[in-house]
Coordinates of C-alpha atoms in Angstrom, one line a residue:
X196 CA 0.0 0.0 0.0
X197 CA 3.0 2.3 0.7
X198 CA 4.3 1.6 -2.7
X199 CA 0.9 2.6 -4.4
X200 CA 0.8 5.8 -2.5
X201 CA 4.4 6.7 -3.5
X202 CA 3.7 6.9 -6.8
X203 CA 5.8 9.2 -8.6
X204 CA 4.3 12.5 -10.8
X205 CA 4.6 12.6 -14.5
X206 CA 2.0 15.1 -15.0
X207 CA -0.1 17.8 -13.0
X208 CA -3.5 19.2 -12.8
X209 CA -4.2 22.6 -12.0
X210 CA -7.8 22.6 -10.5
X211 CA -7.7 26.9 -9.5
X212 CA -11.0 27.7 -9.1
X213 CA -12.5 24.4 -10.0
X214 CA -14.6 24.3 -6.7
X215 CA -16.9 27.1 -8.2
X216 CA -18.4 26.0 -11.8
X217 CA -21.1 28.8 -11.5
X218 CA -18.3 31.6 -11.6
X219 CA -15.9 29.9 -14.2
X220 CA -17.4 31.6 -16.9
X221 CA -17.5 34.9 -15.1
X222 CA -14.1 35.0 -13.9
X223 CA -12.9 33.7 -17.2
X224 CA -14.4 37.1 -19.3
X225 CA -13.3 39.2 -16.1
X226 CA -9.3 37.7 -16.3
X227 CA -9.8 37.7 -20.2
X228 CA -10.8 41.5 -20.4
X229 CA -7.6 42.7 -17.7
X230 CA -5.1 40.1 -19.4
X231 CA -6.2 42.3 -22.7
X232 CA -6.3 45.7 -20.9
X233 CA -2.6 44.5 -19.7
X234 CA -1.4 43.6 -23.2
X235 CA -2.6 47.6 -24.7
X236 CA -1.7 49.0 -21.8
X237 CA 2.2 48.2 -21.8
X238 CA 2.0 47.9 -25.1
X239 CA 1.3 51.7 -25.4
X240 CA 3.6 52.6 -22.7
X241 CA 6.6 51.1 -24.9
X242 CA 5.6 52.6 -28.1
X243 CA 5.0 55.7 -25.6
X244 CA 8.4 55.9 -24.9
X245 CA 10.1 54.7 -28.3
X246 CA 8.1 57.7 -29.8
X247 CA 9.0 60.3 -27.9
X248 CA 12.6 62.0 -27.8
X249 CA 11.4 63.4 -24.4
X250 CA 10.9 59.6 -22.8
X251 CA 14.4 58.8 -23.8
X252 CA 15.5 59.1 -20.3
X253 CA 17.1 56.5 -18.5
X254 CA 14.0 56.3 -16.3
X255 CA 11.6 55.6 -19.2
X256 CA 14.4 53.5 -20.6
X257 CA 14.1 51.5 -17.5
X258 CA 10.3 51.7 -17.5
X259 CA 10.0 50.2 -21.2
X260 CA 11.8 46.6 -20.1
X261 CA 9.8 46.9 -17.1
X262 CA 6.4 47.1 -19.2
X263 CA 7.9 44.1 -21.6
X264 CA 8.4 42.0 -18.7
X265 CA 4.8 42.8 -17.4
X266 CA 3.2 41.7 -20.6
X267 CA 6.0 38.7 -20.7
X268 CA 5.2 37.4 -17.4
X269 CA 1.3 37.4 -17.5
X270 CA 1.5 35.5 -20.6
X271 CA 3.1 33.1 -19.0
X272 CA 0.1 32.6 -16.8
X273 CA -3.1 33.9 -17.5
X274 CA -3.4 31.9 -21.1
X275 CA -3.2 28.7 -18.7
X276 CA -5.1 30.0 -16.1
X277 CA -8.3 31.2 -18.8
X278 CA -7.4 27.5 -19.7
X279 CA -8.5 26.1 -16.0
X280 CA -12.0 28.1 -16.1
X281 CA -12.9 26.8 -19.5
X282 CA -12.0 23.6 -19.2
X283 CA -12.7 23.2 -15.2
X284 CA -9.3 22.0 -15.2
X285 CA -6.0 21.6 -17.2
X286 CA -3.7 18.5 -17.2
X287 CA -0.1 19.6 -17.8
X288 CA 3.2 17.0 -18.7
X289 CA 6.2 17.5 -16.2
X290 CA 8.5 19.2 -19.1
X291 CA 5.8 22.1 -19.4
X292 CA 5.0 22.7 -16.0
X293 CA 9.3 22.7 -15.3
X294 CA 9.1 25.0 -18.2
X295 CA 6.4 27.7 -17.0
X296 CA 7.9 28.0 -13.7
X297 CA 11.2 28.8 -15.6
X298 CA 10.1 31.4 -17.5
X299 CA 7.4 32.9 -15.0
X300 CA 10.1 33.2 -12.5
X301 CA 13.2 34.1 -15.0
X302 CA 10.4 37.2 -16.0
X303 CA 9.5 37.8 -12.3
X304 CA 12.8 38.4 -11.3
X305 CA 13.7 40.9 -14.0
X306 CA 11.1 42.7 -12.9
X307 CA 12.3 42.7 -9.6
X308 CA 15.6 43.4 -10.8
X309 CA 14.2 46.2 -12.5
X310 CA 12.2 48.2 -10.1
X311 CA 15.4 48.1 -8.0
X312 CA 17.4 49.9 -10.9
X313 CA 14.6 51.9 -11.1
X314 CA 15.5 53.1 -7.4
X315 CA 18.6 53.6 -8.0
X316 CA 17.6 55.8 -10.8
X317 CA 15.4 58.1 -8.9
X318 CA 18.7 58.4 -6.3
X319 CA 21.3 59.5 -9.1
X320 CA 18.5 62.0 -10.0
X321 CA 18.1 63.3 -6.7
X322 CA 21.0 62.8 -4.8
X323 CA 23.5 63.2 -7.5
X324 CA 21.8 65.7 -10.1
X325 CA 25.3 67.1 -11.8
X326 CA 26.5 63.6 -12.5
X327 CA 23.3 61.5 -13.7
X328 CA 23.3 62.2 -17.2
X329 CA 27.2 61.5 -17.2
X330 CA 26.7 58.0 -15.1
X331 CA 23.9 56.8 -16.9
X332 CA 25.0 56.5 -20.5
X333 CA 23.1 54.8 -22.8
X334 CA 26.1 52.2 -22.7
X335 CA 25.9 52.2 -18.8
X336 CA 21.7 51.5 -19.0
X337 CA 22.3 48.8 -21.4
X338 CA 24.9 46.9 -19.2
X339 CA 22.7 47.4 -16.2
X340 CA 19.6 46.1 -18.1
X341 CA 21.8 42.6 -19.7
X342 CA 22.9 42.2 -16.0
X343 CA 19.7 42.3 -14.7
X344 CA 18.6 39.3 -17.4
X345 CA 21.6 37.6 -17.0
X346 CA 21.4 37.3 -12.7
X347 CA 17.7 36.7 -13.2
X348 CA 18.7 33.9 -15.8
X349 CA 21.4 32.1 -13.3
X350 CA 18.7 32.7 -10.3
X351 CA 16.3 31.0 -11.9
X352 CA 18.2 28.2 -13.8
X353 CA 19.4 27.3 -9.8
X354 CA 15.7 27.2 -8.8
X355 CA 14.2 25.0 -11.9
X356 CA 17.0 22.5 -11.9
X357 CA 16.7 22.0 -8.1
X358 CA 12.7 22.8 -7.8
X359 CA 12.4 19.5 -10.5
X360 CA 15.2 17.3 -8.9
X361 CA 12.4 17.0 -6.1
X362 CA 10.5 13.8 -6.1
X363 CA 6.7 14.0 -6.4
X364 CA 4.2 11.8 -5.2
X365 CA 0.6 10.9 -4.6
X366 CA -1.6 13.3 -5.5
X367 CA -0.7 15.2 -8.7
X368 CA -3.4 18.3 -7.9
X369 CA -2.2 21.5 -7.6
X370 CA -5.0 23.6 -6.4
X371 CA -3.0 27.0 -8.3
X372 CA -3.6 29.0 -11.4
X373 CA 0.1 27.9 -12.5
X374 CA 3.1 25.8 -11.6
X375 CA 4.8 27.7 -8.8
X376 CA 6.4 26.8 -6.2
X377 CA 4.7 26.9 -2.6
X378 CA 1.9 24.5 -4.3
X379 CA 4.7 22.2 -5.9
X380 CA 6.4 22.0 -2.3
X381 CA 2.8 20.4 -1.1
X382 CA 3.6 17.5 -3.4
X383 CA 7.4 16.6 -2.3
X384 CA 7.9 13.5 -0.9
X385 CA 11.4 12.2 0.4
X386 CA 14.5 14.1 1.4
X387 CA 14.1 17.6 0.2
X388 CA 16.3 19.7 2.5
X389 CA 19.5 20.6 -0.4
X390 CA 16.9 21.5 -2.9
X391 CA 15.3 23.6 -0.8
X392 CA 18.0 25.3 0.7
X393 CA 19.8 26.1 -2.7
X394 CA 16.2 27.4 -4.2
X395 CA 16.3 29.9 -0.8
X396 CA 19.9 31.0 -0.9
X397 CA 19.2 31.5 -5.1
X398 CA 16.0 33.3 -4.2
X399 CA 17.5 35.6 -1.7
X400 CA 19.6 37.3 -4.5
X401 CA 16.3 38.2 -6.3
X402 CA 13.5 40.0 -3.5
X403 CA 15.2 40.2 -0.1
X404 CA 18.2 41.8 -2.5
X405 CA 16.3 43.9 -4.9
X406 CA 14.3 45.2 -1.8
X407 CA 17.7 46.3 0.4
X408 CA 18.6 48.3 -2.9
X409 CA 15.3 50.0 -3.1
X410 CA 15.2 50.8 0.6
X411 CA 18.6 52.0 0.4
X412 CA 18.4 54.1 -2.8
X413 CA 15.3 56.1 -0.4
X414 CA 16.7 56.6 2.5
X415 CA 19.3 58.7 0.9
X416 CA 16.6 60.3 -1.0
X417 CA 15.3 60.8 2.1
X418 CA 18.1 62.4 3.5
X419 CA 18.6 64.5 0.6
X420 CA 15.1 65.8 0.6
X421 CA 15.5 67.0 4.2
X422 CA 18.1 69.1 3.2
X423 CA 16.0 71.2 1.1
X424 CA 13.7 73.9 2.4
X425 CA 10.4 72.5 3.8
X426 CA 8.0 74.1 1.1
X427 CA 9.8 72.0 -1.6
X428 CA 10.1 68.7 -0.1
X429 CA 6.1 67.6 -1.2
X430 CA 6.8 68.7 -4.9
X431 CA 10.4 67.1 -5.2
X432 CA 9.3 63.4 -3.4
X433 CA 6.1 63.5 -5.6
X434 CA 8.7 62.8 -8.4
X435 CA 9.1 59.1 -6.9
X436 CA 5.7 58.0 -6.1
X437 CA 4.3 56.4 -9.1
X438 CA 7.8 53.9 -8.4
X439 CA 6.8 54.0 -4.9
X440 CA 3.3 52.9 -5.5
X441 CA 4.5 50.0 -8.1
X442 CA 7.2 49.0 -5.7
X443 CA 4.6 48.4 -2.6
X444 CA 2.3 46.8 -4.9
X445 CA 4.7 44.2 -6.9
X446 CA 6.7 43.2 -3.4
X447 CA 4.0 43.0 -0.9
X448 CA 2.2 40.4 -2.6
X449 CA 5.4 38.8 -3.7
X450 CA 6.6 39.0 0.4
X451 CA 2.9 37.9 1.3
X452 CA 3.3 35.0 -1.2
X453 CA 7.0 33.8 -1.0
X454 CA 8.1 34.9 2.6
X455 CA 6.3 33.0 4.4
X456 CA 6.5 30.0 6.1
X457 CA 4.7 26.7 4.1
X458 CA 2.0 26.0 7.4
X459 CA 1.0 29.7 7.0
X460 CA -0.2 29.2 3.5
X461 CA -3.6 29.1 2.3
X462 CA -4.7 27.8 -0.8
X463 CA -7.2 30.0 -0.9
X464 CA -5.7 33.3 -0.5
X465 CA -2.6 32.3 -2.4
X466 CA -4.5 31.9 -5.7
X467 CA -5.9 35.8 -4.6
X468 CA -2.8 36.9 -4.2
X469 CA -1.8 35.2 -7.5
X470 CA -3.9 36.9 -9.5
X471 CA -2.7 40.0 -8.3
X472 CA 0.4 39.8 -9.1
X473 CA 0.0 37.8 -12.3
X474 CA -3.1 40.0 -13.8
X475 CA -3.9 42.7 -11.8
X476 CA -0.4 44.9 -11.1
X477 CA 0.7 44.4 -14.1
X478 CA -2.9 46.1 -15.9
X479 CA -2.2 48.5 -13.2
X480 CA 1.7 49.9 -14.0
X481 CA 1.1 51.6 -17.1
X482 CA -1.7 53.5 -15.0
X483 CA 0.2 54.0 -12.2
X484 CA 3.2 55.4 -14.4
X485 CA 0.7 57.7 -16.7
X486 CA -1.7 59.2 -14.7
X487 CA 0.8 60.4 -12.3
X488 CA 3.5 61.7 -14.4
X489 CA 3.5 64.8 -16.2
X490 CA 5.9 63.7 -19.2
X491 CA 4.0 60.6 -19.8
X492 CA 0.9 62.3 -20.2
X493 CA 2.4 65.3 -22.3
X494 CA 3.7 62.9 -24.8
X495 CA 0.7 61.1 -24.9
X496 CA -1.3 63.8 -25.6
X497 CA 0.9 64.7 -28.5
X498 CA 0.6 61.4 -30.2
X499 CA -3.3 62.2 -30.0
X500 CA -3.1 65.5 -31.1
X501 CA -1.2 64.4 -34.5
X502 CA -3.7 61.4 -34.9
X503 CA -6.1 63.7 -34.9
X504 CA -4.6 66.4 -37.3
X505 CA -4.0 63.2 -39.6

């Protein structure tokens, strides 16, 4: 009987959502209309800022890999999850699901990677005014940007290899919109402990890192802005808040998701929190990044004005 139950895994079954028939079709038009929303939006925001000689900032350079990856990342995903709704269900071989977790996580971390540039943007531009154009050449962006794929690419090659050296057994059920890896750590069976350690000590150089840089990059904005005269302060921070707000967004679902402890997760709130990271923050960046900056909406508005006069 031990035997039978230690089967091993050759395929799994994503079953997100399964438990409610009467709201797969519902949910499958709602996560349909914001994976589409997603796509225009970051679409637009990179043809926004290849457009425009004023976006050609290292900023908005920044911010166009940052869009790519958003669209990237939730295609990774929500085609599969729109899948799970239809179908109440989708079967998927061990080579794909190893697959989707390497390039969902390979995207995820450039985007971490990237926000924390980002940061460390807004502190050249703040802290060190006479020297940003001269430090961030267009030479200097690029070999910021290719070292921000190629750590996210040796993070995640560590992760995948040692995620699907694991042994799986029993049930093959992941109740997830994806392959990821709290719900693939339900399914382990045997010794585990290297695998796990390597895919922690990998995974620190990606969130825990990308977050010290952020926090760091601030606080000397901080500091800087304290220096200035009190009536100025408001109008000079306001210049970092649309990063602020995509910052607090992306990593506290990623910290509520991946930082905690396996007996604190919930099956049901992790597949919440999923979708807001997967669907929902990317639809919301090219918001967050328009609507409260002036250059964004300036060159925007020009675009419409010459469709018009055309």
């Amino acid at each position: 009987m031990a035997e039978m139950n230690l089967t091993l895994v050759t395929e799994f079954l994503l079953i997100a959502f399964t438990e409610y028939p009467e709201w797969a079709l519902p949910l499958f038009l709602l996560f349909l209309f914001m994976y589409l929303i997603t796509l225009l939006g970051n679409l637009e925001m990179i043809i926004l800022i290849r457009m425009d000689h004023q976006l050609h900032a290292p900023m908005y350079f920044l911010l166009s890999h940052l869009a790519f990856m958003d669209i990237c990342y939730s295609s990774i995903t929500v085609p599969q999850m729109l899948a799970v709704l239809l179908e109440h269900g989708a079967a998927l071989f061990y080579t794909r699901c190893a697959a989707q977790f390497f390039l969902f996580n390979f995207f995820g971390s450039i985007d971490c990677y990237l926000l924390a540039l980002m940061a460390y943007d807004r502190y050249l531009a703040m802290c060190q005014p006479l020297l940003y154009v001269t430090i961030l050449t267009q030479q200097a962006r690029l070999s910021l940007v290719a070292g921000a794929y190629v750590a996210g690419l040796i993070s995640v090659l560590v992760r995948t290899v040692s995620a699907f050296t694991l042994s799986f057994c029993g049930t093959n059920e992941i109740d997830f919109i994806f392959c990821d890896l709290p719900p693939l750590l339900k399914l382990t069976c045997g010794e585990s402990y290297t695998q796990e350690l390597l895919i922690i000590v990998f995974a620190i150089f990606v969130i825990p890192a990308s977050m010290v840089m952020i926090l760091v990059s601030y606080l000397f904005i901080i500091v800087a802005i304290m220096g200035i005269p009190a009536g100025s302060r408001a109008k000079t921070f306001s210049t970092c808040t649309s990063h602020l707000t995509a910052v607090s967004l992306f990593f506290g679902t990623l910290i509520f998701m991946y930082l905690r402890g396996n007996s604190d997760q919930s099956s049901e709130k992790n597949r919440v929190v999923s979708v807001l990271y997967t669907e929902v923050i990317p639809m919301l960046n090219p918001l967050i990044y328009s609507l409260r900056n002036r250059e964004v909406k300036e060159a925007l508005r020009k675009i419409l004005n010459r469709a018009k006069l055309s």
